[in-house]
């Protein structure tokens, strides 16, 4: 059974978040959420930039 990379990443992130949030203190959880949000915001900006150049 072959999974594409984005599916694997998504699964890893879900598992990581699930395990991390059960074990981490509230402060660490906030830090993790902040990090993930920053990363997704940056990803969105990168996509916007790529989109602009493609047209």
XYZ file of C-alpha atoms in Angstrom:
55
model
C 0.000 0.000 0.000
C 1.701 3.150 -1.230
C 0.744 6.519 0.209
C 1.699 9.833 -1.312
C 3.953 12.084 0.730
C 1.323 14.647 1.736
C -0.892 11.889 3.154
C 2.027 10.512 5.168
C 2.949 13.986 6.449
C -0.668 14.618 7.391
C -0.848 11.323 9.260
C 2.444 11.973 11.054
C 1.329 15.439 12.046
C -1.991 14.121 13.374
C -0.281 11.384 15.367
C 2.388 13.753 16.611
C -0.149 16.351 17.689
C -2.304 13.721 19.375
C 0.578 12.208 21.356
C 2.218 15.542 22.049
C -0.948 17.125 23.401
C -1.629 14.241 25.768
C 1.881 14.340 27.245
C 2.801 18.021 27.144
C 2.042 20.715 29.654
C -0.219 23.578 28.614
C 2.770 25.828 27.902
C 4.376 23.304 25.580
C 1.048 22.714 23.884
C 0.709 26.443 23.238
C 4.230 26.542 21.841
C 3.471 23.610 19.545
C 0.229 25.156 18.310
C 2.008 28.453 17.720
C 4.766 26.701 15.778
C 2.291 24.757 13.630
C 0.287 27.911 12.944
C 3.414 29.880 11.997
C 4.434 27.060 9.699
C 1.045 26.843 8.004
C 0.878 30.643 7.636
C 4.301 30.631 6.011
C 3.216 27.766 3.760
C 0.175 29.759 2.681
C 2.346 32.801 1.911
C 4.726 30.658 -0.133
C 1.795 29.256 -2.095
C 0.500 32.774 -2.745
C 3.917 33.787 -4.019
C 4.152 30.735 -6.286
C 0.611 31.415 -7.519
C 1.565 34.968 -8.479
C 4.510 33.813 -10.567
C 2.586 31.076 -12.338
C 0.104 33.331 -14.151
